[in-house]
XYZ file of C-alpha atoms in Angstrom:
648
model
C 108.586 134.616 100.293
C 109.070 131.733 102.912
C 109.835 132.376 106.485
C 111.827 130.122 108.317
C 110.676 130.530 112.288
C 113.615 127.976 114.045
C 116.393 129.547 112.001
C 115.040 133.066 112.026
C 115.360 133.591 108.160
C 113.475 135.061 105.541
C 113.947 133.005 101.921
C 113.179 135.328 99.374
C 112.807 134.056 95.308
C 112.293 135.674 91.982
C 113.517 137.254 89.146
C 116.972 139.605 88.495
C 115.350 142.809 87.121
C 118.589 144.533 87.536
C 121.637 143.383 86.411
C 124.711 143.367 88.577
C 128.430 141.445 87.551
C 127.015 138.546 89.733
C 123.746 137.978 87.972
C 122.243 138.823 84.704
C 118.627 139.958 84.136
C 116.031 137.394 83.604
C 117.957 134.775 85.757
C 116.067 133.035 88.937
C 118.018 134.138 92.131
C 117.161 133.293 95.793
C 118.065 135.652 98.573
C 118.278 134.547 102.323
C 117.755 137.076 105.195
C 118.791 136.278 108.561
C 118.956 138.088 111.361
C 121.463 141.348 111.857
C 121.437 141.380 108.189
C 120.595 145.077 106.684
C 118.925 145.085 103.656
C 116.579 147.919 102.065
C 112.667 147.646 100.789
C 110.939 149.627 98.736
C 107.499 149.868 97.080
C 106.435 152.680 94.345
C 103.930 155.076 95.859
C 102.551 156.455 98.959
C 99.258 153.705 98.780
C 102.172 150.682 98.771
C 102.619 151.576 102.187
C 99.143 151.276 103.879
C 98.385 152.154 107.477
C 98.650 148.174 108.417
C 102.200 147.484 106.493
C 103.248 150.325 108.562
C 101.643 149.045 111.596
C 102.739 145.522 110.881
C 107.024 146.917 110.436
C 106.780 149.297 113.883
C 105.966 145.862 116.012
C 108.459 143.872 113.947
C 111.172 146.477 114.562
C 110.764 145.559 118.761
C 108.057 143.235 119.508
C 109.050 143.809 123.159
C 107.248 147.009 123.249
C 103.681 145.864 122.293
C 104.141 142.484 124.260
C 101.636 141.372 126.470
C 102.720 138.553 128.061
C 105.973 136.280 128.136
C 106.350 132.826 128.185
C 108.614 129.503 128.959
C 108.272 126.398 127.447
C 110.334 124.188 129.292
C 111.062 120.722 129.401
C 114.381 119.477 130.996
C 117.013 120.440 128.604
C 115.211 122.303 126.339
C 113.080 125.520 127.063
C 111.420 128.048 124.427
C 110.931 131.592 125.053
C 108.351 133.461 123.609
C 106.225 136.685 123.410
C 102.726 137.233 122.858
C 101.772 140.378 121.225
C 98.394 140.995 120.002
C 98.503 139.679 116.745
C 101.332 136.858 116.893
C 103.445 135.055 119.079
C 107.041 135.453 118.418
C 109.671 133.267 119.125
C 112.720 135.059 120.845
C 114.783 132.220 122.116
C 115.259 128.541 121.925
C 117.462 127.190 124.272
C 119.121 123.734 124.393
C 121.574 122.610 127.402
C 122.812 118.407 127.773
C 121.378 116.957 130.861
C 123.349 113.980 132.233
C 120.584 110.969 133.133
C 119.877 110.359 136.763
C 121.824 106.834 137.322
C 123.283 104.909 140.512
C 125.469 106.828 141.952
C 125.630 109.489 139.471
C 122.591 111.433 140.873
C 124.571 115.250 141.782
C 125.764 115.135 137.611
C 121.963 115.510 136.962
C 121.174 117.900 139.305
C 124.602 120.155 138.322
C 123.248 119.837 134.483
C 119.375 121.193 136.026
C 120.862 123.824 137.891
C 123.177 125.163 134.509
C 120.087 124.375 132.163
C 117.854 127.111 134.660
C 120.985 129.458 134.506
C 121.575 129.911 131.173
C 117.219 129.895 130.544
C 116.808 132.652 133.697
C 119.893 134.720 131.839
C 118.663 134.436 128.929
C 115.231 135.720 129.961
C 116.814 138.529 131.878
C 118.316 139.671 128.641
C 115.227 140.045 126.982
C 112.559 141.288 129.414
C 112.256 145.018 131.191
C 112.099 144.005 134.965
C 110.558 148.121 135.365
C 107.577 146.514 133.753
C 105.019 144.286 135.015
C 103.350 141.653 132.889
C 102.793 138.259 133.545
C 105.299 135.657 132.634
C 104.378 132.195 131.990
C 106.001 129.115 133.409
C 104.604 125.574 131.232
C 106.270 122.599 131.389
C 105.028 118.596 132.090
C 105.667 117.114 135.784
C 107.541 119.642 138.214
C 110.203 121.545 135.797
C 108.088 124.999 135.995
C 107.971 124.925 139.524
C 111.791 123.942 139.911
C 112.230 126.343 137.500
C 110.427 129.390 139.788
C 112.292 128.228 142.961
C 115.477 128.942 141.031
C 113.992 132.130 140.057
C 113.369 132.962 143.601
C 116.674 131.456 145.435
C 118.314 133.429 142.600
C 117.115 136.429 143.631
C 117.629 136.931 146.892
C 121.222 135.085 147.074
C 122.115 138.105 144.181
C 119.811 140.645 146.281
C 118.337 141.519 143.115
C 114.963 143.371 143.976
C 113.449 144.104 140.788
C 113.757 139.983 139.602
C 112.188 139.892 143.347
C 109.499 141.660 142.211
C 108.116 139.736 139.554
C 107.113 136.960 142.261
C 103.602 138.039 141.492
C 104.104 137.346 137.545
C 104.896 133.895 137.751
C 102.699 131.680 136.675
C 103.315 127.978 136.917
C 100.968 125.726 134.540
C 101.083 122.441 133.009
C 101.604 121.621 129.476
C 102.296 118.701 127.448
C 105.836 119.115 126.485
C 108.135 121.739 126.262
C 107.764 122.853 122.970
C 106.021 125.736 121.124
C 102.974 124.293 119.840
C 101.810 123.166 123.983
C 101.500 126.982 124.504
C 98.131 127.040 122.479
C 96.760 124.529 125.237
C 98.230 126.480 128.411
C 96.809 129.338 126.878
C 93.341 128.216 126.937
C 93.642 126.812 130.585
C 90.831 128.735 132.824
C 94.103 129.649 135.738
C 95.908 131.525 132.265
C 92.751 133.322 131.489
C 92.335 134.302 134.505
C 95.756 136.219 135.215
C 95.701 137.848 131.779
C 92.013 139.071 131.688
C 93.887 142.815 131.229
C 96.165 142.153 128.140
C 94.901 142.106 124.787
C 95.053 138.938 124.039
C 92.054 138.139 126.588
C 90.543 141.330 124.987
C 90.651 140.243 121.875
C 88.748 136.636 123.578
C 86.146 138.269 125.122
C 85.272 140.128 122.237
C 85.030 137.223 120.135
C 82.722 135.687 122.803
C 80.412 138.893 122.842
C 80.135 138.645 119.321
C 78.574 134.736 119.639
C 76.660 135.758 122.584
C 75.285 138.140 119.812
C 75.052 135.735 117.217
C 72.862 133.393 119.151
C 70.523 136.365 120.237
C 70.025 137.031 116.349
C 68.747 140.475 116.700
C 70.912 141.792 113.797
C 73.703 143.331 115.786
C 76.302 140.574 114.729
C 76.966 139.546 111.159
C 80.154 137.663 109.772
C 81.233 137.564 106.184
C 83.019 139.970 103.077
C 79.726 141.055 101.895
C 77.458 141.146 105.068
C 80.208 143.025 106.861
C 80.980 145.729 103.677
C 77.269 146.440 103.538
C 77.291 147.102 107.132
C 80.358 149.637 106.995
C 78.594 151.257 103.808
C 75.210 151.526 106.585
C 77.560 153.436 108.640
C 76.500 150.727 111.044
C 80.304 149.735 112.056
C 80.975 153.437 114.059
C 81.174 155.600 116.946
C 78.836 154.193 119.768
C 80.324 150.546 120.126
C 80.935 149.581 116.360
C 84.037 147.105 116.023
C 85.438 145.380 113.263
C 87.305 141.821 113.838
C 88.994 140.690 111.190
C 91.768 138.318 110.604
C 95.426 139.156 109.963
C 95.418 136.207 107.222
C 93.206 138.323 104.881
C 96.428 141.122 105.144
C 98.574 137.858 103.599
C 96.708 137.785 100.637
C 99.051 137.508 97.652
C 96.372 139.422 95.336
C 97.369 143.185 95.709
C 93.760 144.099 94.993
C 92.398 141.278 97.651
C 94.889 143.010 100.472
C 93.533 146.636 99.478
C 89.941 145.584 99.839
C 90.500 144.807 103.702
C 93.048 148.144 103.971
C 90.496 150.387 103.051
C 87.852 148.809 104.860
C 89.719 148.654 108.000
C 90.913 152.481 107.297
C 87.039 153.442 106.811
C 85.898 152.571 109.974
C 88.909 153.397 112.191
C 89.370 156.561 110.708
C 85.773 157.772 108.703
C 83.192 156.094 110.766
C 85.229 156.220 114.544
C 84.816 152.687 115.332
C 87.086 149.925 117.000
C 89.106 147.923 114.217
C 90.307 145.174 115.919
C 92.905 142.597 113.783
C 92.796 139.133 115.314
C 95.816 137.076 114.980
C 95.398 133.419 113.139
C 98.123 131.692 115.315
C 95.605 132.640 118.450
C 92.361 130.947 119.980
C 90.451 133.755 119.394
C 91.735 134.411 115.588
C 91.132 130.429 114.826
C 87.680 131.500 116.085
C 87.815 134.160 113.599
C 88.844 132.216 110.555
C 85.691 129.593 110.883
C 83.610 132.731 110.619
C 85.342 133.836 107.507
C 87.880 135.699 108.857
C 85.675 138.742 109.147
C 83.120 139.791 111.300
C 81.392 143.168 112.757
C 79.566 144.179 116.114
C 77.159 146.871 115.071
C 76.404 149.906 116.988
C 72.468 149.518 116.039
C 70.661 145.895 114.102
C 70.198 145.476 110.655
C 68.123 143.009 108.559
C 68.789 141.291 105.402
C 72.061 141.575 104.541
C 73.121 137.906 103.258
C 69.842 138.005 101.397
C 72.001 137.715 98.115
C 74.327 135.200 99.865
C 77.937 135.368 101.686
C 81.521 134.605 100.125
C 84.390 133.003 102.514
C 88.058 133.818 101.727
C 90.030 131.559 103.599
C 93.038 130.219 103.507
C 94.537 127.858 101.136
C 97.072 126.441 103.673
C 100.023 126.309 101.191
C 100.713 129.595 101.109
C 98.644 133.172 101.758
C 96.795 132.737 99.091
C 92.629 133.058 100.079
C 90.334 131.181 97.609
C 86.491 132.028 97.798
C 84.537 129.333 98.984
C 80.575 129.801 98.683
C 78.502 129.227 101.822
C 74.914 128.067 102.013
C 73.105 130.762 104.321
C 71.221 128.235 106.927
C 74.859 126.094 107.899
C 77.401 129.112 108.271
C 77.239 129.092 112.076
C 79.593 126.049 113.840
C 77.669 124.311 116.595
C 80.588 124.050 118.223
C 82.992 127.203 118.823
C 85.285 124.889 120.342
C 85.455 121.115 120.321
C 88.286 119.470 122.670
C 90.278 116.959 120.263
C 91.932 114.125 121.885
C 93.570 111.264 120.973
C 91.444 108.614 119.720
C 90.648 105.802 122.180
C 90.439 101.882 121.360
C 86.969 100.949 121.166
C 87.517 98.190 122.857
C 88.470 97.703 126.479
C 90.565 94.455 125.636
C 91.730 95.380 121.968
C 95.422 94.043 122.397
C 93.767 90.830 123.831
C 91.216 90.255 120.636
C 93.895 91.187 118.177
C 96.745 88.322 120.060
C 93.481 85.764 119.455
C 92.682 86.383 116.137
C 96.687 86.303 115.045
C 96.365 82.666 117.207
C 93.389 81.355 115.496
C 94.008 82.143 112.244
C 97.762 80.441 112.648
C 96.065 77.438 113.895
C 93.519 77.584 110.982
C 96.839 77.475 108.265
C 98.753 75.129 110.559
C 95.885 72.361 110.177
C 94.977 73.152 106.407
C 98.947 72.271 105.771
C 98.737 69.153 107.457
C 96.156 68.214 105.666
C 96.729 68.289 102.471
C 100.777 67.265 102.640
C 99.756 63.757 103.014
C 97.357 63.959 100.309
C 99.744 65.350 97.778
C 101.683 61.831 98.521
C 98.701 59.620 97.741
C 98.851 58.115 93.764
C 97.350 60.024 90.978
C 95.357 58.213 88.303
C 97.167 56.461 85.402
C 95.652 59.324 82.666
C 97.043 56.798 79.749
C 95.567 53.682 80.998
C 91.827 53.674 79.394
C 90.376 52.614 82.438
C 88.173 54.723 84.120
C 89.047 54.371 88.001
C 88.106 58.141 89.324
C 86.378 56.589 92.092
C 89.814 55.220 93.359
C 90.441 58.221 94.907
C 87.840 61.072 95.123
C 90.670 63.599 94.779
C 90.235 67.006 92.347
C 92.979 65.147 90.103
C 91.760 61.760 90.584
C 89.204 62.263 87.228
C 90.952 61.222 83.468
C 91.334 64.585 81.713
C 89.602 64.027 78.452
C 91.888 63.686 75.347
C 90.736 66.885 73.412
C 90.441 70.460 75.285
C 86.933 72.514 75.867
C 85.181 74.063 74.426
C 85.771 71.618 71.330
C 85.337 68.282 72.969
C 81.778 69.232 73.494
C 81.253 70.144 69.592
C 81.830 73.963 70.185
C 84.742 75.883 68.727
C 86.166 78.560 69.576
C 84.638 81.096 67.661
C 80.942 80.036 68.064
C 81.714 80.034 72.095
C 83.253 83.900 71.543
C 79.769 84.451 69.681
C 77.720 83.396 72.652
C 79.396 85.227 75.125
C 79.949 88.409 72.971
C 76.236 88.719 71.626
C 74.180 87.039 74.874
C 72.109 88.945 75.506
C 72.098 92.074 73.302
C 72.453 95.147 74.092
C 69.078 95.895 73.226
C 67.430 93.558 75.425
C 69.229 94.532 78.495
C 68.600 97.838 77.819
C 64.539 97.300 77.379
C 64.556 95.025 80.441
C 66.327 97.783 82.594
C 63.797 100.054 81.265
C 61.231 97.423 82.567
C 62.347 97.077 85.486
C 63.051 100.717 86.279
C 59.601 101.539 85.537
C 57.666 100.632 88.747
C 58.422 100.161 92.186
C 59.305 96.452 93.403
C 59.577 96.930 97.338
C 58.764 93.443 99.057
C 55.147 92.142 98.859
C 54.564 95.025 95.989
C 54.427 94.255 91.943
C 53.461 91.223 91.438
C 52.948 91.940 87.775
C 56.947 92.219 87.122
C 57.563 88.950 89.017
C 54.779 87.048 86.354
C 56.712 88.630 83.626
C 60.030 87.462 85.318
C 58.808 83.907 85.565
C 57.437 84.335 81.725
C 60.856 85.306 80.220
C 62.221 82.339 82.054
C 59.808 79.741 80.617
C 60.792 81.483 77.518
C 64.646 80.812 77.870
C 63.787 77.092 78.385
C 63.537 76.574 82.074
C 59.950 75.540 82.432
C 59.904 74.439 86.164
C 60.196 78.373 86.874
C 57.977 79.238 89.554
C 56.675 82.134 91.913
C 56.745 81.450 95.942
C 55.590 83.233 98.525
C 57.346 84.230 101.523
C 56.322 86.081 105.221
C 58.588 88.867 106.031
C 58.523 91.098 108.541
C 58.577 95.155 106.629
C 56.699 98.194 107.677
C 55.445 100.805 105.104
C 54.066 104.012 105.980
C 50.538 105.437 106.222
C 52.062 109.349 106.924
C 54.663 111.434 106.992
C 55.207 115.172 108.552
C 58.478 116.957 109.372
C 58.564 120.460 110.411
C 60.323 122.788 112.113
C 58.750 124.485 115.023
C 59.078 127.849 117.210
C 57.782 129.154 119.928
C 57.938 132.789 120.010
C 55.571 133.339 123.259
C 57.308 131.843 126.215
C 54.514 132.997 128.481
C 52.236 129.715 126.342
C 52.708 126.006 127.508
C 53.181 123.615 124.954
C 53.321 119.990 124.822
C 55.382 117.212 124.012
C 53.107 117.079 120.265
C 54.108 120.248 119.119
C 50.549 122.161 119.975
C 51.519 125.654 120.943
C 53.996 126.361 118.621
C 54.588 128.043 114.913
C 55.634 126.096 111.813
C 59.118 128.286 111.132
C 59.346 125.979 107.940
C 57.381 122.566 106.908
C 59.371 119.736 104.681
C 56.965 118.849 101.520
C 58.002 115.016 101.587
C 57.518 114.466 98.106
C 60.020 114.949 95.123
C 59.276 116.701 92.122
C 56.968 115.010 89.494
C 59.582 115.341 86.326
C 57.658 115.254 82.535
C 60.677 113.659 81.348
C 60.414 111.100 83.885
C 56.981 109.182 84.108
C 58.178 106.806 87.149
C 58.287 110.460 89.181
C 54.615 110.721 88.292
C 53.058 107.028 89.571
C 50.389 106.644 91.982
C 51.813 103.868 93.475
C 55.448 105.664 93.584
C 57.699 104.390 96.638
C 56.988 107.672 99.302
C 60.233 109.647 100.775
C 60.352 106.962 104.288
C 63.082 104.831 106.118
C 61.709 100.697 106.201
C 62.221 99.556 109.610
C 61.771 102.965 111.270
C 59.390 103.281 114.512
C 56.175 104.611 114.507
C 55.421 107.893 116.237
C 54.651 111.652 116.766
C 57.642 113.302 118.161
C 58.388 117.161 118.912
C 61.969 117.880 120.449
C 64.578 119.931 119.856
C 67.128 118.847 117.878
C 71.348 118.326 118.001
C 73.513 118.681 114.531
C 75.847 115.445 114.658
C 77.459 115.764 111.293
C 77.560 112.544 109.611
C 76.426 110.802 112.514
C 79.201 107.891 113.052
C 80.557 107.095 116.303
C 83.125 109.143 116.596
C 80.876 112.027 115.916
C 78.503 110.890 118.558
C 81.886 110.646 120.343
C 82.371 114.120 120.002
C 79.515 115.756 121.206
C 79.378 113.644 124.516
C 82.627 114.491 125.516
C 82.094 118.025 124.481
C 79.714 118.072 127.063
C 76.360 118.505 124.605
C 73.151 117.013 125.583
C 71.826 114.522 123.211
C 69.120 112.625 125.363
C 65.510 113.441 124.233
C 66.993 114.992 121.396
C 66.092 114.727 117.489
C 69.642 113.779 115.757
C 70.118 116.271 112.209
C 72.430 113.850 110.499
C 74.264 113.668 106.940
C 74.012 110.974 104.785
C 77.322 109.633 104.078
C 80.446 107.576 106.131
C 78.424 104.925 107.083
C 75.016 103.000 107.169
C 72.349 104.831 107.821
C 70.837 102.041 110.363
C 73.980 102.431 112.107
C 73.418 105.874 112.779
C 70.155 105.391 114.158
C 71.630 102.746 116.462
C 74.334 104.865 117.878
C 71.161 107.641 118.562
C 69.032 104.766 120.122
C 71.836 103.932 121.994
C 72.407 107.431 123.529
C 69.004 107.391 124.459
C 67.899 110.053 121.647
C 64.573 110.596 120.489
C 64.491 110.444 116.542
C 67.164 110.827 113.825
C 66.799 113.245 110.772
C 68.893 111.731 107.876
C 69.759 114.008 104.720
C 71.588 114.403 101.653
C 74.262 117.382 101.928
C 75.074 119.255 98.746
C 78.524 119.037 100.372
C 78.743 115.221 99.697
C 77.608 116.326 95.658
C 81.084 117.360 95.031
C 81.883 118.808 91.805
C 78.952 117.413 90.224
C 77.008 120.224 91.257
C 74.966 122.791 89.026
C 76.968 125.647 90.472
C 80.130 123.670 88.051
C 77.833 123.938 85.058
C 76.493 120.169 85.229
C 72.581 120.284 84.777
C 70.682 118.155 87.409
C 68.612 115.280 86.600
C 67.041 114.538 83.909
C 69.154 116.722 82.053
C 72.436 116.618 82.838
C 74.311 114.210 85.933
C 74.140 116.606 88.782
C 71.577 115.477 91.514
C 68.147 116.517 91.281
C 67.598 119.014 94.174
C 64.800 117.062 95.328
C 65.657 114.135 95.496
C 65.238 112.158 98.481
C 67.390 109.265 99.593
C 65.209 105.782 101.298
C 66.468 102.921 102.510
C 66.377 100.439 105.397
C 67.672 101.620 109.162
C 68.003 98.079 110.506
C 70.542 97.411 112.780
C 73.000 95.506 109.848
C 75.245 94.344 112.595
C 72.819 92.564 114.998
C 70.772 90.875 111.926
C 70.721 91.969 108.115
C 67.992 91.220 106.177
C 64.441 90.412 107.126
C 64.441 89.769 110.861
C 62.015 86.822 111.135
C 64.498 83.998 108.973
């Protein structure tokens, strides 16, 4: 099945199982369905038909009824009228009217083409709307064509005397958008004036219930849980009831393909509207609130009393594929479900630099300058004479020019006693494969940080000797490195507000206290060393530092970029970054530069990929998949100020 929204047809493909004298059985057919067109469905048994199907065909049949509010997208010449219901937005009209341009002389064609474009919209809108009813009707457009648009409404009205259009003067509301089609009413409807006029439909309902449920969340007192299993368990608790139990749950899980996956949600929705007496709410995906929905899993429950412990054995996600309505189950870690952002403001992307256009025209100029001088340079050069190869005189220093040497008479390798075979020897069997392998092993065996094993660098300086270079020596160097005495990371909580604490964490309780130090492996005796590298970043500051702390993903700039103009707080803040899509000094710069506290770097399981030991890879040392452990170091200089050691 594939819908077709701007031509209003349904495309319909699959097998004949019937045959008829246009098509034999077996054969591949596809069916279009357009409007007006009658056509009969059926489906074997009473369950085919569940209570949302049915629900789902009575709005379908006249979306008018159960509309909430309607809605003009309008730009001049084009304007698209639509309805918002509670689960969808539908489009009912799209209309398209030539505007002549606004030129010398020529200014009353433009204004003739406005005044026909408003006609035929305000006629068309007339057509579809009950003027006995009152519901708000939305006006978006860029610059001033709304509010042209509801002076024509007006002037229209009382030059026809028509009372009940009259009447709808308090409906109208004017707002901005950023163009006149579809896809800007998501943005007007998320405008505080919008939300504000349609704080009775169901749409804003369905919004504020979605924010109770975070305000919920983020008490954490076991009256809010999201997720299949979490919620199920809930509903089998008989904690989703009578007494302010709802259900919210996305209209893409009722898209499922699977029969048995579409069922599962049926029944559930079924038990607690009609078993248990509680509020089933379905949220629709195309809305701000169901988008809400979907992060969460698509499912999600307001109990009537708090319950503990149900994602104790985990929580599966069906969500969308995005081709299709397919769900695929997606496994969730337990701690990272929860966005810290509901909503995050996209925007375009802005130049990093205030003079971009002006760097880019300098670096096209200087690098055509560069080419312009090499040219001239070496065209008189190629005129200059080469050396007589034939002659037997040696006169390279004629002309220090690449081709100003004789070529010798016989080819390399041979003129230097070599053929070709003992040179394919050398370079096939130097060094062997069991020497590089036993110096790996060497060298992998112990730490070598700067100013630390001197023992490998004697043996480096032996092996050298060895190989015949005897003036091989060991020099010593200053550099500028830190390496640490101690290490502590912990997370803290204060459960009695009524105690001052201070800024070094006295006062509070250790919620959960990082072991900074990997796993000693038997098969692995480097894991095991006394003088083993410790889990630390070189280069990091010294301190004792309790704060609270901001996620900020993978920490580049953009991210950073993000959060400030989302309006989060990051000063005095510890950053909880991801390893990953950049350097991890450059991370700690951006911080620094935002005038946070400390940065948190860590290795995701998300960045493991399919080498994971949920795939069936074993982790380290038996298999390829990451030891869960493991702990990423590495330097945090700034790499674009000064790499490398700071004092040379």
């Amino acid at each position: 099945l594939d819908f077709d929204p701007q031509s209003s047809q349904l495309h319909v493909s699959g097998r004949i199982a019937e045959e008829t004298k246009f098509t034999k059985v077996g054969q591949y057919h596809t069916l279009d369905l357009e409007l007006q067109r009658n056509f009969t469905l059926e489906k074997d048994g009473e369950e085919a038909w569940d209570s949302v199907a049915r629900g789902i065909i009575r709005e379908a049949c006249d979306p008018v009824k159960s509309a909430d509010v309607w809605a003009v997208v309008m730009q001049e010449g084009l304007a698209n009228l639509a309805v918002l219901t509670g689960a969808r937005t539908v489009l009912r009209q799209r209309i398209e009217v030539s505007i002549p341009r606004k030129r010398g002389g020529r200014a009353s064609d433009h204004d003739k083409g406005l005044e026909k474009f408003f006609q035929t919209t305000l006629d068309t809108l007339l057509r579809q709307i009950d003027l006995t009813e009152s519901k708000p009707i939305l006006l978006a457009s860029p610059g001033f064509t709304a509010s042209s648009f509801q002076k024509f409404i007006l002037d229209t009205a009382i030059m026809t005397g028509n009372k009940s259009l009259m009447a709808q003067k308090a409906n109208l509301v004017v707002v901005h958008s950023s163009s006149g089609h579809l896809h800007s009413l998501n943005e007007v409807l998320q405008t505080p004036e919008v939300n504000a006029r349609l704080k009775d439909t169901q749409y804003a309902r369905e919004g504020r219930l979605m924010d109770d449920f975070m305000t919920l969340l983020r008490k954490d007192d076991g009256r809010a849980w999201y997720g299949p299993n979490e919620v199920e368990k809930a509903v089998e608790k008989g904690a989703v009831g009578r007494g302010g139990g709802v259900l919210l749950i996305s209209n893409a899980l009722f898209r499922a393909q699977d029969v048995a996956i579409r069922r599962r949600w049926v029944r559930l929705a079924d038990k607690v509207r009609d078993i248990e007496g509680g509020e089933v709410r379905t949220l629709s995906s195309e809305h701000e609130s169901g988008k809400r929905l979907d992060g969460l899993g698509g499912i999600a429950a307001i109990l009537t009393f708090p319950l503990d412990d149900l994602d104790e054995d985990g929580s599966e996600l069906e969500i969308p594929n995005g081709n299709g309505n397919d769900l695929r189950t997606v496994e969730m870690p337990l701690n990272e479900q929860t966005p810290l952002l509901t909503t995050v403001q996209v925007v375009p992307r802005q130049p990093r630099y205030r003079h971009s256009t002006l760097r880019r025209f300098c670096t096209i100029a200087l690098s055509t300058t560069l080419v312009v001088v090499v040219v001239i340079f070496l065209i008189p050069i190629s005129w200059l004479p080469h050396n007589n190869w034939d002659d037997g005189r040696d006169n390279a220093s004629q002309f220090p020019l690449p081709w100003s040497t004789s070529y010798p008479h016989q080819s390399w390798p041979a003129s230097q006693g070599m053929s070709y075979e003992n040179l394919q020897d050398i370079l096939l069997n130097t060094p062997s494969e069991t020497k590089a392998r036993e110096w790996s092993e060497y060298y992998a065996s112990g730490p070598h940080l700067a100013g630390k094993n001197l023992t490998q660098a004697l043996w480096t300086r032996e092996r050298w000797q060895q190989f015949g270079v005897p003036d091989s020596s060991i020099v010593t160097y200053d550099v500028y490195l830190n390496y640490p005495l101690g290490r502590r990371l912990a997370l803290l909580e204060n459960k009695n507000e009524n105690v001052e604490v201070d800024a070094t964490g006295k006062g509070y309780d250790v919620r959960y206290e990082c072991s900074m130090e990997e796993d000693v492996l038997k098969e692995d005796p480097t894991t095991g060393l006394d003088n083993r590298i410790p889990t630390f970043h070189a280069y990091s500051a010294n301190g004792d530092l309790t704060a609270q702390y901001v996620f900020v993903n993978f920490g580049t700039y953009w991210d950073y970029e993000d959060l400030v103009k989302a309006n989060v707080s990051l000063e005095g803040k510890i950053a909880i970054a991801k390893y990953g899509r950049g350097f991890r000094g450059l991370k700690v710069k951006r911080a620094q530069q935002l005038r946070m506290a400390g940065v948190v770097i860590y290795s995701d399981p998300q960045q493991d990929g399919e080498m994971t030991k949920k795939h069936g890879y074993k982790p380290y040392p038996h298999g390829p998949a990451r030891n869960p452990s493991s702990v990423q170091r590495g330097s945090v200089q700034f790499i674009d100020v000064a790499p490398g050691d700071p004092t040379t």
